[in-house]
Structures are given as structure tokens and as C-alpha cells.
Amino acid sequence: MQRDQNSDRTTRSSLDEQHSTDTYIDASPTADRQPSAESQLPQCSAPNPAPCPKTSDSEPPSPSRFKSLIAPFKLSLVLENKGNVARDHLASERTYLAYVRTSLACSSAGVALVQLFTLSANTLNTPGINLEQWARPLGAVIILLGLLVLIYGVVRYFTTQAALIRGYYPIARNSLTGLAFVLGTIIGVVFGILVAGTKY
Amino acid sequence: METPRPTYRGHRKQSFCAEDLQEMNELRARHRTFDGAYRRTALANLGYALTVLRLFDMRFYKIGILYLVLSAFLFLFEYIRGASARHAFSDSSESDAKLWELAQPTKGQENAREFGKPFVTAGASVLIVAGLVAATEICVIVLIFTM
């Protein structure tokens, strides 16, 4: 981010002008990308010298400029579909849906746990531990974990969406370790309760 | 009032043919997302709703119906988001003019080949889907404790 800003500074004023006067398409060097059948053709041959404002300044330099640019579409950005753009964002959407599935799997596991613990409480008649009293809190904890995964997925999606148009990708490291650790802990707790509930 | 059907390079939808491998890749990415990921999520919910309704005891039927409703919404979203993919390579209509006006460039992709219309990212539907799933999960927690 930091080093990009320096190169962008020279072209900022010209970009401001473009957006204020609403002549974005006309002023751009690729004005021939007007909606037409010909716009499907490769545009690699378009000349791209450094002083060209549109191609050298791909993102607004400051957060406030960024906000004003996407003000009407704060959530859904409208992007020129060049190169990998659409494919990257679609991949990010799939990743988000994978988070949604993880979250739903957590919540369904929570529900299933309540059902199975009550079932086994009825059939096992365990002496030491009352499975039924553990069922609901444990199930609720797992569903809450699912909720957290969902929130994290949303945060990840929007972080990625904002990062991709700036040309980089935020890698998830610690969060995945944390999630694995929490899930492992829950599995351990459930296992412990089940083992403690068996007759010996 | 009937809106005119979108044409694809001046022809009907049925005669559309991908120009080359890159364009095919674009279409594949959309299929993976809308026919793959969205549908898989919805189907997983449908399956789980059936499991809850048929296998679990009577107290859980409200939870099963909740999952069923969520599944229906996800199928709806697959359709709505998929519509943008179906029109990605159609010829621009007048309503698309605003889209071209708003389109922002992406750093590092300025000189790459341009495919079809500007791409609208999933932000809004991501948030709505998240809201639906979160509402479902909160309802499930409430139902578990009031069961």
C-alpha cells in the first residue's frame, strides 16, 4: 500500500477531475470498450505509457477517496472484468460459501448432538453423568461457534474484496489455526463426556 | 410489459458459443460458483432438513422446517446471483450504461484482456445470505432451549 501511493500521487489530480465531471469512459484510453460485440476482442495491444491516468492509477490512494468512489455500491463493487478479475471474485465468493457450509455444519452438529445425547440418556441410564443436562449447553456452544465462523467468513469476504482491487490477497493463517484448535477442543470435550458417560 | 430478451453477439442465447479457452474459463468459474457452490450449500441444507424431520423426534420439527426454509432461500439466491452470470456475455442494453460508467479498474489487471460486461461482486448477497444463516442459527439456539 505504502509504496503504491507514491506512484499514484502524480495522477491523483487528473483522476479527481475525471470522476467529478463524469467523463470517465470518454477520458480513458480504452474508450473503445463501449458495449458492443467488438469489446470481446483482446485488448492487450492497447498502448499503456506511464502518464496514462486510468491505467497507472488503479485504485484510489486514500480510504476516503475509496469510500467516495464506491459510495453507491458499497457492498457490491462494479469492476471492469479484465484478466482474472471476475474469476478472482467468484473464487472469493466460493470460499465464503465454504465458510457458510462450515457454519451450517457446526449448527447442524449442535442440533444432532442435542438429539443424540437425549437419546443416549434415555437408553444408557448412565450412573455417573447426566448426558441430558450437558446436551443443550454443548449444542448451543457448537452453534455459537458456527455463528462465529459465519461472521469470520463475512469479514474475510469483504477484506478480500477490498484487497483484490488493490492487487493483493490477504492470507489467512492464525484464524485457521484458531478455528482448528477450537473445533479440536469441542471434539475432545464431547469425547470426554461420552467416555465419562459409559458404564465401567 | 415484456422486456426484450438479451442477445449474445447479436444472436439468440441458444446459439452462443465461447470464443476461446479464456472465455470458456470465465464461464466455468461462474458454473463452479452458482451451479456448484451455491447449489451444494442449498442441497446440504435440504438433506439436513429431511434428516431432522424424518429421523429426529417430534420436538425437533421446527428446526427441520427452519433448515428447509433456509434451503429454499439459498436456491433462490443461486438463481438471482446466477442471473448476472447468464448475462455476463450478453450484449449491453441501455440499462448497462450505468454499469460501464461505474466500473473501476483493478490493480495489476489494467492491460489484461476484457471479458464482457463489468463484473458486479457478490457483496450484497453475501451479506443477505449471512443474515439468513445467522438468523437460522440464532433461532435454532432459541428453539433448543425452549424445546
CSV table of C-alpha atoms in Angstrom, one decimal:
chain,number,residue,atom,x,y,z
A,1,MET,CA,0.0,0.0,0.0
A,2,GLN,CA,2.6,2.5,1.1
A,3,ARG,CA,4.9,2.2,-1.9
A,4,ASP,CA,1.9,2.2,-4.3
A,5,GLN,CA,0.8,5.6,-3.0
A,6,ASN,CA,3.9,7.3,-4.2
A,7,SER,CA,3.4,6.3,-7.8
A,8,ASP,CA,-0.2,7.2,-7.6
A,9,ARG,CA,0.3,10.6,-6.3
A,10,THR,CA,1.2,12.1,-9.6
A,11,THR,CA,-2.0,11.1,-11.3
A,12,ARG,CA,-4.4,11.7,-8.4
A,13,SER,CA,-5.5,15.2,-9.6
A,14,SER,CA,-6.3,14.0,-13.0
A,15,LEU,CA,-8.4,11.2,-11.7
A,16,ASP,CA,-10.3,13.6,-9.4
A,17,GLU,CA,-11.2,15.6,-12.4
A,18,GLN,CA,-12.5,12.6,-14.2
A,19,HIS,CA,-14.8,11.5,-11.5
A,20,SER,CA,-16.2,14.9,-10.8
A,21,THR,CA,-17.0,15.6,-14.4
A,22,ASP,CA,-18.4,12.2,-15.1
A,23,THR,CA,-16.3,11.7,-18.2
A,24,TYR,CA,-14.7,8.6,-17.1
A,25,ILE,CA,-15.3,6.5,-20.2
A,26,ASP,CA,-14.5,9.2,-22.7
A,27,ALA,CA,-11.3,10.2,-21.0
A,28,SER,CA,-10.0,6.7,-20.7
A,29,PRO,CA,-7.6,5.3,-23.3
A,30,THR,CA,-9.7,2.2,-23.8
A,31,ALA,CA,-12.8,4.2,-24.7
A,32,ASP,CA,-13.5,1.5,-27.4
A,33,ARG,CA,-14.6,-0.8,-24.6
A,34,GLN,CA,-18.1,0.6,-25.1
A,35,PRO,CA,-20.7,-2.1,-25.0
A,36,SER,CA,-20.5,-3.8,-28.3
A,37,ALA,CA,-19.7,-7.2,-29.7
A,38,GLU,CA,-16.2,-5.9,-30.5
A,39,SER,CA,-15.5,-5.4,-26.9
A,40,GLN,CA,-14.9,-9.1,-26.5
A,41,LEU,CA,-11.7,-8.9,-28.5
A,42,PRO,CA,-8.4,-8.9,-26.7
A,43,GLN,CA,-7.2,-5.5,-25.6
A,44,CYS,CA,-3.6,-6.4,-24.9
A,45,SER,CA,-2.4,-4.3,-27.7
A,46,ALA,CA,-3.6,-1.1,-26.2
A,47,PRO,CA,-0.7,1.2,-25.6
A,48,ASN,CA,0.0,1.9,-22.0
A,49,PRO,CA,2.5,4.6,-21.3
A,50,ALA,CA,3.2,5.7,-17.8
A,51,PRO,CA,1.4,9.1,-17.9
A,52,CYS,CA,-1.9,7.5,-18.8
A,53,PRO,CA,-4.1,8.3,-15.8
A,54,LYS,CA,-6.5,5.4,-15.9
A,55,THR,CA,-4.1,2.5,-16.3
A,56,SER,CA,-1.5,3.7,-13.9
A,57,ASP,CA,-3.8,4.6,-11.1
A,58,SER,CA,-5.9,1.5,-10.5
A,59,GLU,CA,-7.1,2.4,-7.0
A,60,PRO,CA,-7.9,5.5,-5.0
A,61,PRO,CA,-4.9,6.3,-2.8
A,62,SER,CA,-6.7,7.1,0.4
A,63,PRO,CA,-9.6,5.4,2.2
A,64,SER,CA,-11.8,8.4,2.0
A,65,ARG,CA,-11.3,8.6,-1.8
A,66,PHE,CA,-12.0,4.9,-1.9
A,67,LYS,CA,-15.2,5.3,0.0
A,68,SER,CA,-16.4,8.1,-2.2
A,69,LEU,CA,-15.7,6.1,-5.3
A,70,ILE,CA,-17.8,3.1,-4.3
A,71,ALA,CA,-20.4,5.1,-2.4
A,72,PRO,CA,-23.4,3.9,-4.4
A,73,PHE,CA,-22.2,0.3,-4.4
A,74,LYS,CA,-20.6,0.0,-1.0
A,75,LEU,CA,-21.2,-3.8,-0.7
A,76,SER,CA,-21.2,-4.9,-4.3
A,77,LEU,CA,-18.4,-3.3,-6.3
A,78,VAL,CA,-18.7,-2.8,-10.0
A,79,LEU,CA,-15.4,-3.8,-11.7
A,80,GLU,CA,-14.0,-3.9,-15.2
A,81,ASN,CA,-13.9,-7.5,-16.0
A,82,LYS,CA,-10.3,-7.7,-17.2
A,83,GLY,CA,-8.0,-10.6,-16.9
A,84,ASN,CA,-8.7,-12.5,-13.7
A,85,VAL,CA,-11.0,-10.0,-12.1
A,86,ALA,CA,-14.3,-11.9,-12.2
A,87,ARG,CA,-12.7,-15.2,-11.6
A,88,ASP,CA,-10.9,-14.0,-8.5
A,89,HIS,CA,-14.0,-12.5,-7.0
A,90,LEU,CA,-16.0,-15.6,-7.9
A,91,ALA,CA,-13.4,-17.7,-6.1
A,92,SER,CA,-13.7,-15.5,-3.1
A,93,GLU,CA,-17.4,-16.0,-3.2
A,94,ARG,CA,-17.0,-19.8,-3.3
A,95,THR,CA,-14.6,-19.5,-0.3
A,96,TYR,CA,-17.3,-17.6,1.5
A,97,LEU,CA,-19.9,-20.2,0.7
A,98,ALA,CA,-17.5,-22.8,2.1
A,99,TYR,CA,-17.4,-20.8,5.3
A,100,VAL,CA,-21.2,-20.8,5.2
A,101,ARG,CA,-21.2,-24.6,4.8
A,102,THR,CA,-18.8,-24.9,7.7
A,103,SER,CA,-21.0,-22.8,9.8
A,104,LEU,CA,-24.1,-24.7,8.9
A,105,ALA,CA,-22.3,-28.0,9.6
A,106,CYS,CA,-21.4,-26.7,13.0
A,107,SER,CA,-25.0,-25.7,13.8
A,108,SER,CA,-26.4,-29.0,12.5
A,109,ALA,CA,-23.8,-30.8,14.5
A,110,GLY,CA,-25.1,-28.9,17.5
A,111,VAL,CA,-28.7,-29.9,16.9
A,112,ALA,CA,-27.7,-33.5,16.3
A,113,LEU,CA,-25.7,-33.5,19.5
A,114,VAL,CA,-28.8,-32.4,21.5
A,115,GLN,CA,-30.8,-35.2,19.9
A,116,LEU,CA,-28.3,-37.9,20.3
A,117,PHE,CA,-27.4,-37.0,23.9
A,118,THR,CA,-31.1,-37.1,24.8
A,119,LEU,CA,-31.4,-40.4,23.0
A,120,SER,CA,-28.4,-42.0,24.7
A,121,ALA,CA,-29.5,-40.5,28.0
A,122,ASN,CA,-32.8,-42.4,27.7
A,123,THR,CA,-31.2,-45.7,26.6
A,124,LEU,CA,-28.0,-45.8,28.6
A,125,ASN,CA,-29.1,-44.8,32.0
A,126,THR,CA,-25.7,-43.8,32.9
A,127,PRO,CA,-24.9,-43.7,36.6
A,128,GLY,CA,-22.2,-41.1,37.0
A,129,ILE,CA,-23.1,-38.4,34.5
A,130,ASN,CA,-26.3,-36.9,33.2
A,131,LEU,CA,-25.9,-36.6,29.5
A,132,GLU,CA,-29.1,-34.7,29.1
A,133,GLN,CA,-28.0,-31.8,31.2
A,134,TRP,CA,-24.9,-31.5,29.0
A,135,ALA,CA,-26.7,-31.7,25.8
A,136,ARG,CA,-28.2,-28.3,25.4
A,137,PRO,CA,-25.3,-26.1,26.6
A,138,LEU,CA,-22.9,-28.1,24.5
A,139,GLY,CA,-25.1,-27.9,21.5
A,140,ALA,CA,-25.6,-24.2,21.9
A,141,VAL,CA,-21.8,-23.7,22.2
A,142,ILE,CA,-21.3,-25.5,18.9
A,143,ILE,CA,-24.0,-23.5,17.2
A,144,LEU,CA,-22.4,-20.3,18.5
A,145,LEU,CA,-19.1,-21.5,17.1
A,146,GLY,CA,-20.9,-21.8,13.8
A,147,LEU,CA,-22.1,-18.3,14.1
A,148,LEU,CA,-18.6,-17.1,14.7
A,149,VAL,CA,-17.3,-19.0,11.7
A,150,LEU,CA,-20.1,-17.3,9.6
A,151,ILE,CA,-19.1,-13.8,10.9
A,152,TYR,CA,-15.5,-14.6,10.2
A,153,GLY,CA,-16.4,-15.7,6.7
A,154,VAL,CA,-18.2,-12.4,6.0
A,155,VAL,CA,-15.2,-10.4,7.3
A,156,ARG,CA,-12.9,-12.5,5.2
A,157,TYR,CA,-15.0,-11.9,2.1
A,158,PHE,CA,-15.1,-8.2,2.4
A,159,THR,CA,-11.4,-8.0,3.3
A,160,THR,CA,-10.6,-10.0,0.3
A,161,GLN,CA,-12.9,-8.0,-1.9
A,162,ALA,CA,-11.3,-4.7,-0.9
A,163,ALA,CA,-7.8,-6.2,-1.2
A,164,LEU,CA,-8.3,-7.7,-4.6
A,165,ILE,CA,-9.0,-4.5,-6.4
A,166,ARG,CA,-5.8,-3.1,-4.8
A,167,GLY,CA,-3.9,-6.0,-6.4
A,168,TYR,CA,-3.0,-8.2,-3.4
A,169,TYR,CA,-4.5,-11.0,-1.4
A,170,PRO,CA,-4.8,-11.3,2.4
A,171,ILE,CA,-3.7,-14.7,3.5
A,172,ALA,CA,-5.5,-16.4,6.4
A,173,ARG,CA,-3.1,-18.1,8.8
A,174,ASN,CA,-3.8,-17.7,12.5
A,175,SER,CA,-7.5,-17.7,12.2
A,176,LEU,CA,-7.5,-21.2,10.6
A,177,THR,CA,-5.2,-22.5,13.4
A,178,GLY,CA,-7.5,-20.9,15.9
A,179,LEU,CA,-10.6,-22.5,14.3
A,180,ALA,CA,-8.9,-25.9,14.2
A,181,PHE,CA,-7.9,-25.6,17.9
A,182,VAL,CA,-11.5,-24.6,19.0
A,183,LEU,CA,-13.0,-27.4,17.0
A,184,GLY,CA,-10.5,-29.9,18.3
A,185,THR,CA,-11.3,-28.7,21.9
A,186,ILE,CA,-15.0,-29.3,21.3
A,187,ILE,CA,-14.4,-32.7,19.8
A,188,GLY,CA,-12.3,-33.5,22.9
A,189,VAL,CA,-15.0,-32.3,25.3
A,190,VAL,CA,-17.7,-34.3,23.6
A,191,PHE,CA,-15.5,-37.4,23.5
A,192,GLY,CA,-14.7,-36.9,27.2
A,193,ILE,CA,-18.4,-36.6,28.1
A,194,LEU,CA,-19.3,-39.7,26.1
A,195,VAL,CA,-16.4,-41.7,27.6
A,196,ALA,CA,-17.3,-40.5,31.1
A,197,GLY,CA,-20.9,-41.5,30.4
A,198,THR,CA,-20.2,-45.1,29.6
A,199,LYS,CA,-20.6,-47.8,32.1
A,200,TYR,CA,-17.4,-49.3,33.5
B,1,MET,CA,-44.7,-5.3,-20.1
B,2,GLU,CA,-42.1,-7.5,-21.6
B,3,THR,CA,-38.5,-6.6,-21.6
B,4,PRO,CA,-36.6,-7.5,-24.7
B,5,ARG,CA,-34.5,-10.7,-24.4
B,6,PRO,CA,-30.8,-10.1,-24.2
B,7,THR,CA,-28.9,-11.1,-27.3
B,8,TYR,CA,-25.5,-12.6,-27.4
B,9,ARG,CA,-23.2,-11.1,-30.0
B,10,GLY,CA,-26.4,-10.2,-31.9
B,11,HIS,CA,-27.8,-13.7,-31.8
B,12,ARG,CA,-30.1,-15.7,-29.6
B,13,LYS,CA,-28.9,-17.2,-26.4
B,14,GLN,CA,-29.1,-20.8,-27.7
B,15,SER,CA,-26.5,-20.1,-30.4
B,16,PHE,CA,-23.9,-18.6,-28.1
B,17,CYS,CA,-20.6,-20.3,-28.3
B,18,ALA,CA,-17.5,-19.4,-26.3
B,19,GLU,CA,-14.9,-17.7,-28.4
B,20,ASP,CA,-11.8,-19.4,-27.0
B,21,LEU,CA,-10.4,-21.1,-23.9
B,22,GLN,CA,-10.1,-18.0,-21.8
B,23,GLU,CA,-13.8,-17.2,-22.3
B,24,MET,CA,-14.6,-20.8,-21.5
B,25,ASN,CA,-12.7,-20.4,-18.3
B,26,GLU,CA,-14.8,-17.4,-17.4
B,27,LEU,CA,-17.9,-19.4,-17.9
B,28,ARG,CA,-16.6,-22.3,-16.0
B,29,ALA,CA,-15.8,-20.1,-13.0
B,30,ARG,CA,-19.4,-18.9,-12.9
B,31,HIS,CA,-20.7,-22.5,-13.2
B,32,ARG,CA,-18.4,-23.6,-10.3
B,33,THR,CA,-19.9,-20.8,-8.2
B,34,PHE,CA,-23.5,-20.8,-9.0
B,35,ASP,CA,-24.2,-24.4,-10.1
B,36,GLY,CA,-21.6,-25.7,-7.8
B,37,ALA,CA,-21.1,-23.9,-4.5
B,38,TYR,CA,-24.5,-22.3,-4.1
B,39,ARG,CA,-26.4,-25.4,-5.1
B,40,ARG,CA,-24.2,-27.6,-2.9
B,41,THR,CA,-24.9,-25.4,0.1
B,42,ALA,CA,-28.6,-25.4,-0.6
B,43,LEU,CA,-28.7,-29.2,-1.1
B,44,ALA,CA,-26.8,-29.8,2.1
B,45,ASN,CA,-29.4,-27.8,3.9
B,46,LEU,CA,-32.2,-29.7,2.2
B,47,GLY,CA,-30.7,-33.0,3.2
B,48,TYR,CA,-30.2,-32.0,6.7
B,49,ALA,CA,-33.7,-30.6,6.9
B,50,LEU,CA,-35.0,-34.0,5.8
B,51,THR,CA,-32.8,-35.8,8.3
B,52,VAL,CA,-34.1,-33.7,11.1
B,53,LEU,CA,-37.7,-34.0,10.0
B,54,ARG,CA,-37.6,-37.8,9.4
B,55,LEU,CA,-35.1,-39.1,11.9
B,56,PHE,CA,-35.2,-36.8,14.9
B,57,ASP,CA,-38.1,-36.8,17.4
B,58,MET,CA,-41.1,-34.6,17.2
B,59,ARG,CA,-39.7,-31.8,19.3
B,60,PHE,CA,-37.2,-31.0,16.5
B,61,TYR,CA,-39.6,-30.5,13.7
B,62,LYS,CA,-39.5,-26.7,13.9
B,63,ILE,CA,-35.7,-26.8,13.5
B,64,GLY,CA,-36.2,-29.0,10.4
B,65,ILE,CA,-38.6,-26.6,8.9
B,66,LEU,CA,-36.2,-23.8,9.6
B,67,TYR,CA,-33.5,-25.6,7.6
B,68,LEU,CA,-36.0,-26.3,4.9
B,69,VAL,CA,-36.8,-22.6,4.6
B,70,LEU,CA,-33.1,-21.6,4.5
B,71,SER,CA,-32.5,-24.2,1.8
B,72,ALA,CA,-35.3,-22.6,-0.3
B,73,PHE,CA,-33.8,-19.2,0.2
B,74,LEU,CA,-30.4,-20.5,-0.9
B,75,PHE,CA,-31.8,-21.9,-4.1
B,76,LEU,CA,-33.4,-18.5,-4.7
B,77,PHE,CA,-30.1,-16.8,-4.2
B,78,GLU,CA,-28.4,-19.2,-6.6
B,79,TYR,CA,-30.9,-18.1,-9.2
B,80,ILE,CA,-30.6,-14.4,-8.5
B,81,ARG,CA,-26.8,-14.4,-8.5
B,82,GLY,CA,-26.7,-16.8,-11.4
B,83,ALA,CA,-28.7,-14.3,-13.5
B,84,SER,CA,-25.7,-12.0,-13.5
B,85,ALA,CA,-23.6,-14.8,-14.8
B,86,ARG,CA,-26.0,-15.7,-17.5
B,87,HIS,CA,-25.9,-12.1,-18.7
B,88,ALA,CA,-22.2,-11.7,-18.5
B,89,PHE,CA,-21.6,-12.2,-22.2
B,90,SER,CA,-24.9,-10.8,-23.5
B,91,ASP,CA,-24.9,-7.6,-25.5
B,92,SER,CA,-25.2,-4.5,-23.4
B,93,SER,CA,-28.6,-2.9,-23.2
B,94,GLU,CA,-29.2,0.7,-22.2
B,95,SER,CA,-29.6,-0.2,-18.6
B,96,ASP,CA,-26.0,-1.4,-18.6
B,97,ALA,CA,-24.6,2.1,-19.5
B,98,LYS,CA,-24.6,3.0,-15.8
B,99,LEU,CA,-22.6,-0.2,-15.1
B,100,TRP,CA,-19.9,0.8,-17.6
B,101,GLU,CA,-19.8,4.2,-16.0
B,102,LEU,CA,-19.3,2.9,-12.5
B,103,ALA,CA,-16.8,0.2,-13.4
B,104,GLN,CA,-13.5,0.5,-11.5
B,105,PRO,CA,-10.2,-0.9,-12.7
B,106,THR,CA,-8.3,-3.5,-10.7
B,107,LYS,CA,-4.6,-3.0,-9.9
B,108,GLY,CA,-2.4,-5.3,-11.9
B,109,GLN,CA,-5.1,-6.1,-14.4
B,110,GLU,CA,-5.3,-2.9,-16.3
B,111,ASN,CA,-3.9,-4.2,-19.6
B,112,ALA,CA,-5.4,-7.6,-19.5
B,113,ARG,CA,-8.0,-8.7,-21.8
B,114,GLU,CA,-11.5,-7.6,-21.1
B,115,PHE,CA,-14.3,-10.2,-20.9
B,116,GLY,CA,-17.9,-9.0,-21.4
B,117,LYS,CA,-19.6,-6.6,-19.1
B,118,PRO,CA,-18.3,-5.2,-15.9
B,119,PHE,CA,-18.4,-7.7,-13.0
B,120,VAL,CA,-20.6,-6.9,-10.0
B,121,THR,CA,-19.2,-8.5,-6.9
B,122,ALA,CA,-21.3,-10.5,-4.5
B,123,GLY,CA,-21.1,-8.1,-1.5
B,124,ALA,CA,-24.9,-7.5,-1.1
B,125,SER,CA,-25.9,-11.1,-1.5
B,126,VAL,CA,-23.1,-12.3,0.8
B,127,LEU,CA,-24.5,-10.1,3.5
B,128,ILE,CA,-28.0,-11.2,2.9
B,129,VAL,CA,-27.1,-14.9,2.9
B,130,ALA,CA,-25.1,-14.3,6.1
B,131,GLY,CA,-28.1,-12.6,7.7
B,132,LEU,CA,-30.3,-15.6,6.8
B,133,VAL,CA,-27.9,-18.2,8.1
B,134,ALA,CA,-27.2,-16.2,11.3
B,135,ALA,CA,-31.0,-15.8,11.8
B,136,THR,CA,-31.5,-19.5,11.3
B,137,GLU,CA,-28.7,-20.4,13.8
B,138,ILE,CA,-30.0,-18.0,16.4
B,139,CYS,CA,-33.5,-19.4,16.0
B,140,VAL,CA,-32.1,-22.9,16.4
B,141,ILE,CA,-30.4,-21.9,19.7
B,142,VAL,CA,-33.6,-20.4,20.9
B,143,LEU,CA,-35.6,-23.5,19.8
B,144,ILE,CA,-33.2,-25.8,21.5
B,145,PHE,CA,-33.6,-24.1,24.9
B,146,THR,CA,-37.3,-23.7,24.6
B,147,MET,CA,-37.9,-27.2,23.4
